[in-house]
């Protein structure tokens, strides 16, 4: 029981501590109901997104990695949801992890036919601002700029409805 039990216990702890693709250190401790910290970021097309400019509209922030299996698997669901609700004011911004290259992000966008803004998180500035400790993580922001939900890991169509 000793060696087999120890290996199983270690494996369980590793799986418990690694729910997403990668974990990282983070700064503050945001909670549901908190105001979403404002930011400005340039997407890969050179357009600047300022979160506060979306006040009055629902916003989804998706912190992701190009090599993450969850990110690849659920991006089509995000695309479908965005196409369905963008005319109702829905804003969706994918934020690549701090170590992603522009080339890797561009390949991801092309392969998965992403039609919403994608930005690089240079220096992990946004991950730190939003206390992102693991990828992928999705934050849902209400029209009054409050964080109303957060999902760690993959997101299915059921969670987006």
Short mmCIF file of C-alpha atoms in Angstrom, two decimals:
data_model
loop_
_atom_site.label_atom_id
_atom_site.label_comp_id
_atom_site.label_asym_id
_atom_site.label_seq_id
_atom_site.Cartn_x
_atom_site.Cartn_y
_atom_site.Cartn_z
CA UNK A 1 0.00 0.00 0.00
CA UNK A 2 2.82 2.45 0.79
CA UNK A 3 4.44 3.14 -2.61
CA UNK A 4 1.27 2.81 -4.68
CA UNK A 5 -0.71 4.94 -2.22
CA UNK A 6 1.99 7.63 -2.15
CA UNK A 7 2.11 7.82 -5.96
CA UNK A 8 -1.68 8.06 -6.11
CA UNK A 9 -1.76 10.76 -3.44
CA UNK A 10 0.91 12.81 -5.24
CA UNK A 11 -0.92 12.44 -8.56
CA UNK A 12 -4.19 13.54 -6.93
CA UNK A 13 -2.53 16.62 -5.41
CA UNK A 14 -0.97 17.55 -8.75
CA UNK A 15 -4.33 17.24 -10.52
CA UNK A 16 -6.00 19.25 -7.78
CA UNK A 17 -3.47 22.06 -8.07
CA UNK A 18 -3.47 22.22 -11.87
CA UNK A 19 -7.09 22.69 -12.98
CA UNK A 20 -6.22 24.71 -16.09
CA UNK A 21 -3.37 24.52 -18.53
CA UNK A 22 -0.82 26.63 -16.61
CA UNK A 23 -0.73 28.31 -13.23
CA UNK A 24 1.00 31.56 -12.39
CA UNK A 25 1.46 33.98 -9.56
CA UNK A 26 -1.01 36.84 -9.37
CA UNK A 27 -1.48 40.14 -7.61
CA UNK A 28 -4.80 41.22 -6.15
CA UNK A 29 -7.77 39.17 -5.03
CA UNK A 30 -10.86 40.12 -7.05
CA UNK A 31 -14.23 38.70 -6.08
CA UNK A 32 -17.54 38.27 -7.89
CA UNK A 33 -19.44 41.54 -7.62
CA UNK A 34 -16.29 43.68 -7.66
CA UNK A 35 -15.91 46.41 -10.25
CA UNK A 36 -13.88 45.20 -13.20
CA UNK A 37 -10.54 47.02 -13.25
CA UNK A 38 -10.31 49.30 -16.27
CA UNK A 39 -7.56 48.83 -18.83
CA UNK A 40 -6.52 49.73 -22.34
CA UNK A 41 -4.93 47.15 -24.61
CA UNK A 42 -4.09 47.01 -28.28
CA UNK A 43 -5.39 43.99 -30.19
CA UNK A 44 -3.46 42.23 -32.93
CA UNK A 45 -5.13 44.41 -35.57
CA UNK A 46 -3.81 47.54 -33.84
CA UNK A 47 -7.17 48.63 -32.44
CA UNK A 48 -7.22 49.87 -28.85
CA UNK A 49 -9.78 48.38 -26.48
CA UNK A 50 -10.63 50.34 -23.34
CA UNK A 51 -12.83 48.31 -21.03
CA UNK A 52 -14.71 51.35 -19.66
CA UNK A 53 -15.76 52.26 -23.21
CA UNK A 54 -17.95 49.13 -23.16
CA UNK A 55 -19.99 50.35 -20.18
CA UNK A 56 -23.63 49.51 -20.88
CA UNK A 57 -22.68 46.29 -22.72
CA UNK A 58 -21.90 42.81 -21.44
CA UNK A 59 -18.24 41.84 -21.80
CA UNK A 60 -16.47 38.49 -21.83
CA UNK A 61 -12.73 38.46 -21.13
CA UNK A 62 -11.05 35.16 -22.00
CA UNK A 63 -7.49 34.66 -20.76
CA UNK A 64 -6.05 31.85 -22.85
CA UNK A 65 -3.01 30.06 -24.27
CA UNK A 66 -2.60 28.93 -27.86
CA UNK A 67 -1.36 25.46 -26.85
CA UNK A 68 -4.14 24.80 -24.34
CA UNK A 69 -6.51 21.98 -25.31
CA UNK A 70 -9.46 23.66 -23.56
CA UNK A 71 -8.82 26.91 -25.41
CA UNK A 72 -8.75 25.22 -28.78
CA UNK A 73 -11.80 23.10 -28.02
CA UNK A 74 -14.11 25.84 -26.78
CA UNK A 75 -13.14 28.74 -29.04
CA UNK A 76 -15.76 27.66 -31.65
CA UNK A 77 -18.44 27.94 -28.92
CA UNK A 78 -17.25 31.45 -28.07
CA UNK A 79 -17.28 32.37 -31.77
CA UNK A 80 -20.83 31.08 -32.19
CA UNK A 81 -22.01 32.92 -29.07
CA UNK A 82 -20.31 36.15 -30.19
CA UNK A 83 -21.84 36.01 -33.68
CA UNK A 84 -25.27 35.44 -32.14
CA UNK A 85 -25.10 38.37 -29.68
CA UNK A 86 -22.65 40.93 -31.06
CA UNK A 87 -25.49 42.98 -32.57
CA UNK A 88 -27.00 43.16 -29.06
CA UNK A 89 -23.82 44.81 -27.74
CA UNK A 90 -21.85 41.77 -26.56
CA UNK A 91 -18.12 42.45 -26.42
CA UNK A 92 -15.65 39.56 -26.39
CA UNK A 93 -11.92 39.93 -25.95
CA UNK A 94 -9.44 37.06 -25.99
CA UNK A 95 -6.25 37.86 -24.08
CA UNK A 96 -3.25 35.69 -24.90
CA UNK A 97 -0.95 34.80 -22.02
CA UNK A 98 2.07 36.97 -21.41
CA UNK A 99 4.54 34.63 -23.09
CA UNK A 100 2.63 34.12 -26.35
CA UNK A 101 4.13 35.48 -29.53
CA UNK A 102 2.15 37.50 -32.05
CA UNK A 103 2.84 34.74 -34.60
CA UNK A 104 1.39 32.02 -32.35
CA UNK A 105 -1.69 34.14 -31.65
CA UNK A 106 -2.17 34.87 -35.36
CA UNK A 107 -1.94 31.16 -36.21
CA UNK A 108 -4.51 30.39 -33.48
CA UNK A 109 -6.86 33.06 -34.88
CA UNK A 110 -6.56 31.77 -38.45
CA UNK A 111 -6.91 28.08 -37.59
CA UNK A 112 -9.99 28.61 -35.43
CA UNK A 113 -11.47 31.41 -37.58
CA UNK A 114 -11.68 33.85 -34.66
CA UNK A 115 -13.67 36.95 -35.62
CA UNK A 116 -13.45 38.93 -32.37
CA UNK A 117 -10.51 40.93 -30.95
CA UNK A 118 -7.44 39.11 -29.63
CA UNK A 119 -4.79 40.94 -27.61
CA UNK A 120 -1.37 40.06 -26.22
CA UNK A 121 -0.85 40.41 -22.48
CA UNK A 122 2.64 41.86 -22.59
CA UNK A 123 4.34 41.61 -19.23
CA UNK A 124 1.30 39.81 -17.73
CA UNK A 125 -0.16 43.23 -16.96
CA UNK A 126 -3.79 42.18 -17.47
CA UNK A 127 -3.34 38.78 -15.81
CA UNK A 128 -1.98 40.56 -12.74
CA UNK A 129 -4.74 43.17 -12.86
CA UNK A 130 -7.42 40.45 -12.92
CA UNK A 131 -5.70 38.02 -10.55
CA UNK A 132 -5.43 35.32 -13.23
CA UNK A 133 -3.59 32.35 -11.73
CA UNK A 134 -4.37 29.66 -14.29
CA UNK A 135 -5.29 29.45 -17.96
CA UNK A 136 -7.83 29.36 -19.42
CA UNK A 137 -10.03 31.62 -17.37
CA UNK A 138 -13.14 33.43 -18.51
CA UNK A 139 -14.62 36.47 -16.81
CA UNK A 140 -18.12 37.74 -17.45
CA UNK A 141 -18.59 41.44 -16.87
CA UNK A 142 -22.04 43.02 -16.55
CA UNK A 143 -23.09 46.16 -18.42
CA UNK A 144 -22.41 48.14 -15.21
CA UNK A 145 -18.80 46.83 -15.23
CA UNK A 146 -19.10 44.32 -12.36
CA UNK A 147 -17.52 40.87 -12.47
CA UNK A 148 -20.54 38.58 -12.38
CA UNK A 149 -19.01 35.17 -13.15
CA UNK A 150 -15.69 33.45 -13.62
CA UNK A 151 -14.99 30.06 -15.13
CA UNK A 152 -11.66 28.29 -14.80
CA UNK A 153 -10.99 25.75 -17.53
CA UNK A 154 -13.00 24.89 -20.57
CA UNK A 155 -16.34 26.51 -21.35
CA UNK A 156 -19.15 24.76 -23.17
CA UNK A 157 -22.15 26.13 -24.97
CA UNK A 158 -24.27 25.42 -21.86
CA UNK A 159 -22.26 27.94 -19.80
CA UNK A 160 -22.64 30.60 -22.47
CA UNK A 161 -26.41 30.42 -22.74
#
